[in-house]
């Protein structure tokens, strides 16, 4: 087990490079199962969840060659179209292989994901959508078995609620289904658009990715391709907030400002100066005091739930009361009690956190619970007086590539300690 030991108080000042998006790389890796030809992906972030997905793809029988941030996958033959419990229990996004495996081999056996720290997170919507494309589904012994002996057929899929990986799963199934598929109430996240770009390069026929309705003309087979993953907008947003909470002068480069409009608007509302100094670079400074700012998480292009905990840490430093409402997950406030141990004044009322600022944060021993909650504890520790210990930092390693190296290069004082 490892922990971070963080000495707070130093304003960060640097240009921090952003890595490729974990949440775009995961479906892109799964998409490689759709063809027997080699697919090469660039800018794959070397984070724990990516390693898990690569293990899963190797388990199915595909060949994976990793060279730094370049990954080449050749799924010439898939002899085990499965996602076993041991893997799925560590990463819910394993369900992203469900669609590709059924589409490519006509069958898939995927363990149901357990719950996780932020909510029940079922995959019922993925399953229902696959049934609309002709898959027969059986659920037993904790597994979902999907079979389509005569292949999938196009159809209309309407999602009861917007689901990012649900949209991605069914998009990957539809590209090899016979005929046309229409996906209604689709997720509009940039990661969905990036996946559609990769699939199109592989020969898929897709229109409307990034809107609520995606139209797919199925093709008989897909070919190989090369593709570079988009920047990680959540990592970029996390570093922008790190610059603001430490009253520093931080530029984040290699990002896509267009993907961060909701965060930028909220930061500016809170009194943070955000400027686009280059097409791929955003810079933050805090000229005066931070102002309380209400925020509600929404599906993209609304405020990303994956930045809620980080924004909440910032609001503990803003004058006044901030109402933060989490509309995507039912239990995404695990960071609140830990922030309170550092001096934050936050009251929970159902889906709403009421943050009373600004409060002086002091270093304390805290525990990471999920990926983004852990990131918010790092941000609070950077702003706190004294020393903070964050235990179970493996949660952070799931989605951040060398976070302490990037922040220390900006003037932070973070030590990773085994214990
Ligand atoms: C993706 O998760 C992201 N993960 C999450 O990022 C992100 O928080 C989430 O989208 C929302 O933006 C990846 O892309 C790998 P959903 P996903 O399906 O697809 C409910 C991170 O920190 N739902 O859009 O699993 C679900 O419980 C991670 O990088 C069903 O009820 O999220 C949730 O309340 C955390 N049934 C809501 O929909 C389903 O079949 C949205 O979930 C599917 C989802």
Short mmCIF file of N, CA and C in Angstrom, two decimals, residues 246-401:
data_model
loop_
_atom_site.label_atom_id
_atom_site.label_comp_id
_atom_site.label_asym_id
_atom_site.label_seq_id
_atom_site.Cartn_x
_atom_site.Cartn_y
_atom_site.Cartn_z
N UNK A 246 -4.24 26.97 -5.11
CA UNK A 246 -2.96 27.37 -4.47
C UNK A 246 -2.61 28.82 -4.79
N UNK A 247 -3.59 29.53 -5.43
CA UNK A 247 -3.35 30.93 -5.80
C UNK A 247 -2.07 31.07 -6.63
N UNK A 248 -1.86 30.08 -7.50
CA UNK A 248 -0.63 30.10 -8.29
C UNK A 248 -0.83 30.69 -9.67
N UNK A 249 0.04 30.25 -10.59
CA UNK A 249 -0.02 30.73 -11.99
C UNK A 249 0.30 29.51 -12.84
N UNK A 250 -0.75 28.78 -13.20
CA UNK A 250 -0.57 27.48 -13.85
C UNK A 250 -1.15 27.51 -15.25
N UNK A 251 -0.37 27.00 -16.21
CA UNK A 251 -0.90 26.79 -17.57
C UNK A 251 -0.96 25.29 -17.79
N UNK A 252 -2.03 24.85 -18.43
CA UNK A 252 -2.20 23.43 -18.74
C UNK A 252 -2.14 23.31 -20.26
N UNK A 253 -1.18 22.55 -20.76
CA UNK A 253 -0.98 22.51 -22.21
C UNK A 253 -1.23 21.11 -22.77
N UNK A 254 -1.54 21.05 -24.08
CA UNK A 254 -1.90 19.76 -24.69
C UNK A 254 -3.34 19.41 -24.43
N UNK A 255 -4.16 20.41 -24.00
CA UNK A 255 -5.57 20.12 -23.71
C UNK A 255 -6.44 20.67 -24.83
N UNK A 256 -7.76 20.43 -24.70
CA UNK A 256 -8.74 20.92 -25.69
C UNK A 256 -9.68 21.87 -24.94
N UNK A 257 -9.43 23.18 -24.98
CA UNK A 257 -10.30 24.13 -24.24
C UNK A 257 -11.79 23.94 -24.51
N UNK A 258 -12.11 23.55 -25.73
CA UNK A 258 -13.52 23.36 -26.11
C UNK A 258 -14.20 22.32 -25.20
N UNK A 259 -13.41 21.37 -24.69
CA UNK A 259 -13.98 20.30 -23.85
C UNK A 259 -14.17 20.75 -22.41
N UNK A 260 -13.73 21.97 -22.08
CA UNK A 260 -13.73 22.41 -20.69
C UNK A 260 -14.57 23.67 -20.47
N UNK A 261 -15.47 23.96 -21.40
CA UNK A 261 -16.23 25.23 -21.34
C UNK A 261 -17.01 25.35 -20.03
N UNK A 262 -17.64 24.28 -19.56
CA UNK A 262 -18.48 24.38 -18.34
C UNK A 262 -17.61 24.70 -17.12
N UNK A 263 -16.45 24.04 -17.04
CA UNK A 263 -15.54 24.30 -15.90
C UNK A 263 -15.01 25.73 -15.99
N UNK A 264 -14.60 26.14 -17.19
CA UNK A 264 -14.04 27.49 -17.36
C UNK A 264 -15.06 28.53 -16.90
N UNK A 265 -16.33 28.33 -17.29
CA UNK A 265 -17.37 29.30 -16.91
C UNK A 265 -17.52 29.36 -15.39
N UNK A 266 -17.48 28.21 -14.72
CA UNK A 266 -17.64 28.20 -13.25
C UNK A 266 -16.41 28.79 -12.55
N UNK A 267 -15.23 28.53 -13.10
CA UNK A 267 -14.01 29.11 -12.50
C UNK A 267 -14.06 30.63 -12.61
N UNK A 268 -14.47 31.11 -13.80
CA UNK A 268 -14.54 32.57 -13.98
C UNK A 268 -15.58 33.18 -13.05
N UNK A 269 -16.70 32.47 -12.88
CA UNK A 269 -17.76 32.95 -11.97
C UNK A 269 -17.22 33.03 -10.53
N UNK A 270 -16.27 32.15 -10.24
CA UNK A 270 -15.71 32.10 -8.87
C UNK A 270 -14.57 33.10 -8.69
N UNK A 271 -14.25 33.85 -9.75
CA UNK A 271 -13.21 34.86 -9.61
C UNK A 271 -11.84 34.41 -10.09
N UNK A 272 -11.78 33.27 -10.78
CA UNK A 272 -10.51 32.79 -11.34
C UNK A 272 -10.36 33.36 -12.75
N UNK A 273 -9.17 33.88 -13.03
CA UNK A 273 -8.91 34.39 -14.39
C UNK A 273 -8.42 33.23 -15.24
N UNK A 274 -9.20 32.89 -16.29
CA UNK A 274 -8.84 31.77 -17.17
C UNK A 274 -8.60 32.33 -18.56
N UNK A 275 -7.39 32.13 -19.10
CA UNK A 275 -7.12 32.65 -20.45
C UNK A 275 -6.58 31.54 -21.34
N UNK A 276 -6.99 31.60 -22.61
CA UNK A 276 -6.50 30.65 -23.61
C UNK A 276 -5.25 31.24 -24.23
N UNK A 277 -4.08 30.79 -23.80
CA UNK A 277 -2.84 31.41 -24.27
C UNK A 277 -2.36 30.76 -25.56
N UNK A 278 -2.96 29.62 -25.93
CA UNK A 278 -2.65 28.95 -27.21
C UNK A 278 -3.83 28.03 -27.49
N UNK A 279 -3.98 27.52 -28.73
CA UNK A 279 -5.15 26.68 -29.03
C UNK A 279 -5.25 25.46 -28.11
N UNK A 280 -4.12 25.03 -27.54
CA UNK A 280 -4.17 23.82 -26.68
C UNK A 280 -3.72 24.12 -25.26
N UNK A 281 -3.78 25.43 -24.88
CA UNK A 281 -3.26 25.80 -23.55
C UNK A 281 -4.18 26.76 -22.83
N UNK A 282 -4.48 26.44 -21.56
CA UNK A 282 -5.29 27.32 -20.71
C UNK A 282 -4.43 27.73 -19.51
N UNK A 283 -4.58 29.00 -19.08
CA UNK A 283 -3.78 29.50 -17.96
C UNK A 283 -4.72 30.05 -16.89
N UNK A 284 -4.46 29.74 -15.63
CA UNK A 284 -5.31 30.25 -14.54
C UNK A 284 -4.49 31.07 -13.55
N UNK A 285 -5.12 32.15 -13.09
CA UNK A 285 -4.59 32.94 -11.97
C UNK A 285 -5.78 33.43 -11.14
N UNK A 286 -5.52 33.77 -9.88
CA UNK A 286 -6.60 34.30 -9.03
C UNK A 286 -6.20 35.69 -8.56
N UNK A 287 -6.66 36.73 -9.29
CA UNK A 287 -6.21 38.09 -8.96
C UNK A 287 -6.72 38.59 -7.60
N UNK A 288 -7.93 38.18 -7.21
CA UNK A 288 -8.50 38.70 -5.95
C UNK A 288 -8.91 37.54 -5.07
N UNK A 289 -10.06 37.68 -4.40
CA UNK A 289 -10.53 36.56 -3.56
C UNK A 289 -11.47 35.68 -4.39
N UNK A 290 -11.65 34.46 -3.93
CA UNK A 290 -12.54 33.51 -4.60
C UNK A 290 -13.97 33.75 -4.12
N UNK A 291 -14.90 33.65 -5.05
CA UNK A 291 -16.31 33.90 -4.70
C UNK A 291 -17.09 32.57 -4.68
N UNK A 292 -18.03 32.47 -3.75
CA UNK A 292 -18.88 31.26 -3.71
C UNK A 292 -19.63 31.13 -5.03
N UNK A 293 -19.74 29.87 -5.49
CA UNK A 293 -20.35 29.61 -6.82
C UNK A 293 -21.13 28.31 -6.76
N UNK A 294 -22.41 28.37 -7.13
CA UNK A 294 -23.22 27.14 -7.15
C UNK A 294 -22.88 26.34 -8.41
N UNK A 295 -22.99 25.03 -8.33
CA UNK A 295 -22.68 24.18 -9.49
C UNK A 295 -23.51 22.91 -9.42
N UNK A 296 -24.01 22.47 -10.56
CA UNK A 296 -24.74 21.20 -10.67
C UNK A 296 -24.10 20.35 -11.75
N UNK A 297 -23.84 19.10 -11.47
CA UNK A 297 -23.22 18.24 -12.49
C UNK A 297 -24.31 17.79 -13.48
N UNK A 298 -23.92 17.74 -14.73
CA UNK A 298 -24.84 17.35 -15.82
C UNK A 298 -24.05 16.51 -16.81
N UNK A 299 -24.76 15.80 -17.68
CA UNK A 299 -24.08 15.15 -18.80
C UNK A 299 -23.46 16.25 -19.68
N UNK A 300 -22.42 15.87 -20.43
CA UNK A 300 -21.74 16.82 -21.32
C UNK A 300 -22.75 17.37 -22.34
N UNK A 301 -22.71 18.68 -22.59
CA UNK A 301 -21.67 19.67 -22.28
C UNK A 301 -21.87 20.39 -20.94
N UNK A 302 -22.65 19.80 -20.03
CA UNK A 302 -22.78 20.40 -18.69
C UNK A 302 -21.53 20.16 -17.88
N UNK A 303 -21.56 20.53 -16.60
CA UNK A 303 -20.38 20.42 -15.74
C UNK A 303 -20.11 18.96 -15.43
N UNK A 304 -18.92 18.48 -15.68
CA UNK A 304 -18.59 17.04 -15.58
C UNK A 304 -18.63 16.56 -14.13
N UNK A 305 -19.34 15.48 -13.88
CA UNK A 305 -19.36 14.90 -12.53
C UNK A 305 -17.95 14.53 -12.07
N UNK A 306 -17.07 14.20 -13.02
CA UNK A 306 -15.70 13.81 -12.66
C UNK A 306 -14.86 14.99 -12.16
N UNK A 307 -15.42 16.21 -12.24
CA UNK A 307 -14.71 17.38 -11.69
C UNK A 307 -15.43 17.96 -10.48
N UNK A 308 -16.49 17.29 -10.04
CA UNK A 308 -17.30 17.81 -8.92
C UNK A 308 -16.50 17.88 -7.62
N UNK A 309 -15.79 16.79 -7.31
CA UNK A 309 -15.05 16.75 -6.03
C UNK A 309 -13.93 17.79 -6.02
N UNK A 310 -13.28 17.93 -7.17
CA UNK A 310 -12.18 18.89 -7.26
C UNK A 310 -12.69 20.33 -7.12
N UNK A 311 -13.86 20.60 -7.76
CA UNK A 311 -14.43 21.95 -7.65
C UNK A 311 -14.89 22.23 -6.22
N UNK A 312 -15.38 21.17 -5.55
CA UNK A 312 -15.82 21.36 -4.16
C UNK A 312 -14.63 21.76 -3.27
N UNK A 313 -13.49 21.13 -3.50
CA UNK A 313 -12.30 21.50 -2.71
C UNK A 313 -12.00 22.98 -2.91
N UNK A 314 -12.13 23.46 -4.13
CA UNK A 314 -11.88 24.88 -4.40
C UNK A 314 -12.88 25.77 -3.68
N UNK A 315 -14.15 25.33 -3.64
CA UNK A 315 -15.18 26.16 -3.03
C UNK A 315 -15.01 26.28 -1.51
N UNK A 316 -14.22 25.37 -0.90
CA UNK A 316 -13.97 25.53 0.55
C UNK A 316 -13.13 26.79 0.78
N UNK A 317 -12.50 27.28 -0.29
CA UNK A 317 -11.64 28.48 -0.18
C UNK A 317 -12.35 29.73 -0.65
N UNK A 318 -13.62 29.60 -1.07
CA UNK A 318 -14.37 30.76 -1.58
C UNK A 318 -15.19 31.37 -0.46
N UNK A 319 -15.31 32.70 -0.47
CA UNK A 319 -16.11 33.41 0.54
C UNK A 319 -17.59 33.11 0.31
N UNK A 320 -18.31 32.65 1.34
CA UNK A 320 -19.76 32.48 1.18
C UNK A 320 -20.17 31.03 1.02
N UNK A 321 -21.47 30.85 0.74
CA UNK A 321 -22.07 29.51 0.66
C UNK A 321 -22.15 29.07 -0.81
N UNK A 322 -21.66 27.85 -1.10
CA UNK A 322 -21.77 27.31 -2.46
C UNK A 322 -22.63 26.04 -2.40
N UNK A 323 -23.63 25.96 -3.28
CA UNK A 323 -24.47 24.77 -3.35
C UNK A 323 -23.97 23.90 -4.50
N UNK A 324 -23.52 22.69 -4.18
CA UNK A 324 -23.02 21.78 -5.21
C UNK A 324 -23.96 20.58 -5.29
N UNK A 325 -24.55 20.38 -6.46
CA UNK A 325 -25.55 19.31 -6.64
C UNK A 325 -25.01 18.25 -7.59
N UNK A 326 -25.04 17.00 -7.12
CA UNK A 326 -24.52 15.87 -7.92
C UNK A 326 -25.72 15.12 -8.51
N UNK A 327 -25.92 15.28 -9.84
CA UNK A 327 -27.12 14.69 -10.46
C UNK A 327 -26.82 13.39 -11.20
N UNK A 328 -25.56 13.02 -11.34
CA UNK A 328 -25.25 11.83 -12.15
C UNK A 328 -25.16 10.58 -11.29
N UNK A 329 -24.45 10.64 -10.17
CA UNK A 329 -24.29 9.45 -9.31
C UNK A 329 -24.94 9.70 -7.96
N UNK A 330 -25.42 8.58 -7.35
CA UNK A 330 -26.18 8.74 -6.11
C UNK A 330 -25.31 8.83 -4.87
N UNK A 331 -24.02 8.56 -5.00
CA UNK A 331 -23.20 8.57 -3.79
C UNK A 331 -21.82 9.12 -4.06
N UNK A 332 -21.75 10.27 -4.66
CA UNK A 332 -20.44 10.78 -5.05
C UNK A 332 -19.98 11.92 -4.14
N UNK A 333 -20.14 11.68 -2.83
CA UNK A 333 -19.69 12.68 -1.85
C UNK A 333 -18.76 12.06 -0.83
N UNK A 334 -18.05 10.98 -1.25
CA UNK A 334 -17.17 10.29 -0.29
C UNK A 334 -16.05 11.21 0.18
N UNK A 335 -15.75 12.22 -0.59
CA UNK A 335 -14.63 13.11 -0.25
C UNK A 335 -15.03 14.12 0.84
N UNK A 336 -16.36 14.28 1.07
CA UNK A 336 -16.82 15.34 1.97
C UNK A 336 -16.28 15.15 3.38
N UNK A 337 -16.42 13.94 3.92
CA UNK A 337 -15.97 13.71 5.31
C UNK A 337 -14.46 13.89 5.43
N UNK A 338 -13.76 13.49 4.36
CA UNK A 338 -12.29 13.63 4.41
C UNK A 338 -11.90 15.11 4.35
N UNK A 339 -12.60 15.87 3.50
CA UNK A 339 -12.32 17.32 3.44
C UNK A 339 -12.64 17.97 4.78
N UNK A 340 -13.70 17.47 5.42
CA UNK A 340 -14.08 18.04 6.72
C UNK A 340 -12.98 17.81 7.75
N UNK A 341 -12.29 16.70 7.65
CA UNK A 341 -11.18 16.43 8.59
C UNK A 341 -10.06 17.44 8.40
N UNK A 342 -10.03 18.04 7.22
CA UNK A 342 -8.97 19.04 6.95
C UNK A 342 -9.45 20.45 7.27
N UNK A 343 -10.72 20.55 7.75
CA UNK A 343 -11.20 21.87 8.17
C UNK A 343 -12.32 22.42 7.32
N UNK A 344 -12.73 21.68 6.27
CA UNK A 344 -13.81 22.20 5.42
C UNK A 344 -15.12 22.16 6.19
N UNK A 345 -16.02 23.07 5.84
CA UNK A 345 -17.34 23.15 6.49
C UNK A 345 -18.39 22.86 5.43
N UNK A 346 -18.79 21.56 5.36
CA UNK A 346 -19.69 21.11 4.27
C UNK A 346 -20.84 20.32 4.88
N UNK A 347 -22.07 20.68 4.51
CA UNK A 347 -23.24 19.93 5.00
C UNK A 347 -23.89 19.23 3.83
N UNK A 348 -24.26 17.95 4.03
CA UNK A 348 -24.88 17.17 2.95
C UNK A 348 -26.38 17.11 3.15
N UNK A 349 -27.10 17.36 2.06
CA UNK A 349 -28.56 17.19 2.09
C UNK A 349 -28.95 16.44 0.82
N UNK A 350 -28.98 15.10 0.91
CA UNK A 350 -29.31 14.31 -0.27
C UNK A 350 -28.25 14.47 -1.35
N UNK A 351 -28.65 14.94 -2.49
CA UNK A 351 -27.75 15.09 -3.63
C UNK A 351 -27.02 16.43 -3.62
N UNK A 352 -27.21 17.18 -2.53
CA UNK A 352 -26.63 18.52 -2.50
C UNK A 352 -25.61 18.63 -1.36
N UNK A 353 -24.47 19.24 -1.70
CA UNK A 353 -23.47 19.55 -0.66
C UNK A 353 -23.46 21.07 -0.51
N UNK A 354 -23.58 21.54 0.74
CA UNK A 354 -23.60 22.97 1.01
C UNK A 354 -22.27 23.34 1.63
N UNK A 355 -21.45 24.05 0.87
CA UNK A 355 -20.08 24.36 1.29
C UNK A 355 -20.03 25.78 1.84
N UNK A 356 -19.62 25.92 3.09
CA UNK A 356 -19.50 27.26 3.70
C UNK A 356 -18.02 27.63 3.72
N UNK A 357 -17.70 28.68 2.96
CA UNK A 357 -16.28 29.08 2.92
C UNK A 357 -16.17 30.54 3.34
N UNK A 358 -14.90 31.07 3.41
CA UNK A 358 -13.79 30.14 3.17
C UNK A 358 -13.27 29.64 4.52
N UNK A 359 -12.76 28.43 4.52
CA UNK A 359 -12.25 27.87 5.78
C UNK A 359 -10.76 27.58 5.60
N UNK A 360 -10.01 27.75 6.67
CA UNK A 360 -8.58 27.44 6.65
C UNK A 360 -8.44 25.93 6.67
N UNK A 361 -7.73 25.38 5.69
CA UNK A 361 -7.51 23.94 5.66
C UNK A 361 -6.19 23.63 6.34
N UNK A 362 -6.19 22.58 7.16
CA UNK A 362 -4.94 22.14 7.82
C UNK A 362 -4.67 20.69 7.44
N UNK A 363 -3.38 20.37 7.36
CA UNK A 363 -2.99 19.01 6.98
C UNK A 363 -3.56 17.99 7.94
N UNK A 364 -3.94 16.81 7.41
CA UNK A 364 -4.49 15.75 8.29
C UNK A 364 -4.23 14.40 7.62
N UNK A 365 -4.52 13.32 8.32
CA UNK A 365 -4.46 11.98 7.71
C UNK A 365 -5.83 11.68 7.12
N UNK A 366 -5.87 11.43 5.82
CA UNK A 366 -7.14 11.16 5.13
C UNK A 366 -6.99 9.92 4.26
N UNK A 367 -8.13 9.41 3.80
CA UNK A 367 -8.12 8.17 3.01
C UNK A 367 -8.81 8.40 1.68
N UNK A 368 -8.17 7.97 0.59
CA UNK A 368 -8.77 8.08 -0.74
C UNK A 368 -9.84 6.99 -0.88
N UNK A 369 -10.92 7.31 -1.57
CA UNK A 369 -12.01 6.32 -1.70
C UNK A 369 -12.29 5.98 -3.15
N UNK A 370 -12.26 6.98 -4.02
CA UNK A 370 -12.42 6.69 -5.44
C UNK A 370 -11.56 7.69 -6.20
N UNK A 371 -11.42 7.45 -7.47
CA UNK A 371 -10.44 8.19 -8.27
C UNK A 371 -10.53 9.69 -8.12
N UNK A 372 -11.69 10.25 -8.29
CA UNK A 372 -11.79 11.73 -8.35
C UNK A 372 -11.87 12.31 -6.94
N UNK A 373 -12.41 11.55 -5.99
CA UNK A 373 -12.40 12.01 -4.60
C UNK A 373 -10.96 12.15 -4.14
N UNK A 374 -10.13 11.20 -4.56
CA UNK A 374 -8.70 11.23 -4.17
C UNK A 374 -8.05 12.49 -4.73
N UNK A 375 -8.42 12.83 -5.97
CA UNK A 375 -7.83 14.03 -6.59
C UNK A 375 -8.21 15.27 -5.80
N UNK A 376 -9.43 15.30 -5.28
CA UNK A 376 -9.86 16.49 -4.52
C UNK A 376 -9.09 16.59 -3.21
N UNK A 377 -8.71 15.45 -2.64
CA UNK A 377 -7.93 15.48 -1.40
C UNK A 377 -6.52 15.99 -1.68
N UNK A 378 -5.97 15.65 -2.83
CA UNK A 378 -4.65 16.17 -3.20
C UNK A 378 -4.73 17.69 -3.33
N UNK A 379 -5.77 18.18 -3.99
CA UNK A 379 -5.93 19.63 -4.17
C UNK A 379 -6.06 20.33 -2.82
N UNK A 380 -6.86 19.76 -1.93
CA UNK A 380 -7.03 20.37 -0.60
C UNK A 380 -5.70 20.36 0.15
N UNK A 381 -4.95 19.27 0.00
CA UNK A 381 -3.66 19.17 0.72
C UNK A 381 -2.67 20.21 0.20
N UNK A 382 -2.74 20.50 -1.11
CA UNK A 382 -1.84 21.51 -1.68
C UNK A 382 -2.10 22.89 -1.07
N UNK A 383 -3.38 23.12 -0.69
CA UNK A 383 -3.76 24.43 -0.16
C UNK A 383 -3.69 24.47 1.36
N UNK A 384 -3.53 23.30 1.99
CA UNK A 384 -3.63 23.25 3.46
C UNK A 384 -2.32 23.69 4.12
N UNK A 385 -2.44 24.17 5.36
CA UNK A 385 -1.25 24.45 6.16
C UNK A 385 -0.76 23.13 6.74
N UNK A 386 0.52 22.86 6.56
CA UNK A 386 1.06 21.67 7.20
C UNK A 386 1.03 20.43 6.31
N UNK A 387 1.16 19.28 6.98
CA UNK A 387 1.36 18.02 6.28
C UNK A 387 0.09 17.18 6.23
N UNK A 388 -0.24 16.69 5.01
CA UNK A 388 -1.37 15.78 4.83
C UNK A 388 -0.86 14.43 4.38
N UNK A 389 -1.45 13.37 4.94
CA UNK A 389 -1.15 12.02 4.45
C UNK A 389 -2.41 11.48 3.78
N UNK A 390 -2.30 11.07 2.52
CA UNK A 390 -3.46 10.48 1.82
C UNK A 390 -3.16 9.00 1.60
N UNK A 391 -3.93 8.16 2.23
CA UNK A 391 -3.68 6.72 2.12
C UNK A 391 -4.45 6.13 0.94
N UNK A 392 -4.04 4.93 0.48
CA UNK A 392 -4.68 4.21 -0.63
C UNK A 392 -4.61 4.99 -1.94
N UNK A 393 -3.41 5.47 -2.25
CA UNK A 393 -3.28 6.29 -3.47
C UNK A 393 -3.39 5.45 -4.74
N UNK A 394 -3.59 4.13 -4.59
CA UNK A 394 -3.81 3.34 -5.82
C UNK A 394 -5.06 3.83 -6.55
N UNK A 395 -5.99 4.44 -5.77
CA UNK A 395 -7.18 4.99 -6.44
C UNK A 395 -6.79 6.07 -7.44
N UNK A 396 -5.79 6.88 -7.04
CA UNK A 396 -5.36 7.98 -7.93
C UNK A 396 -4.65 7.42 -9.16
N UNK A 397 -3.87 6.35 -8.91
CA UNK A 397 -3.08 5.78 -10.02
C UNK A 397 -3.96 5.17 -11.09
N UNK A 398 -5.24 4.96 -10.78
CA UNK A 398 -6.16 4.38 -11.78
C UNK A 398 -6.36 5.33 -12.95
N UNK A 399 -6.28 6.64 -12.65
CA UNK A 399 -6.66 7.57 -13.72
C UNK A 399 -5.75 8.76 -13.92
N UNK A 400 -4.69 8.87 -13.11
CA UNK A 400 -3.78 10.00 -13.29
C UNK A 400 -2.37 9.47 -13.56
N UNK A 401 -1.78 9.99 -14.64
CA UNK A 401 -0.44 9.56 -15.07
C UNK A 401 0.61 10.41 -14.35
#
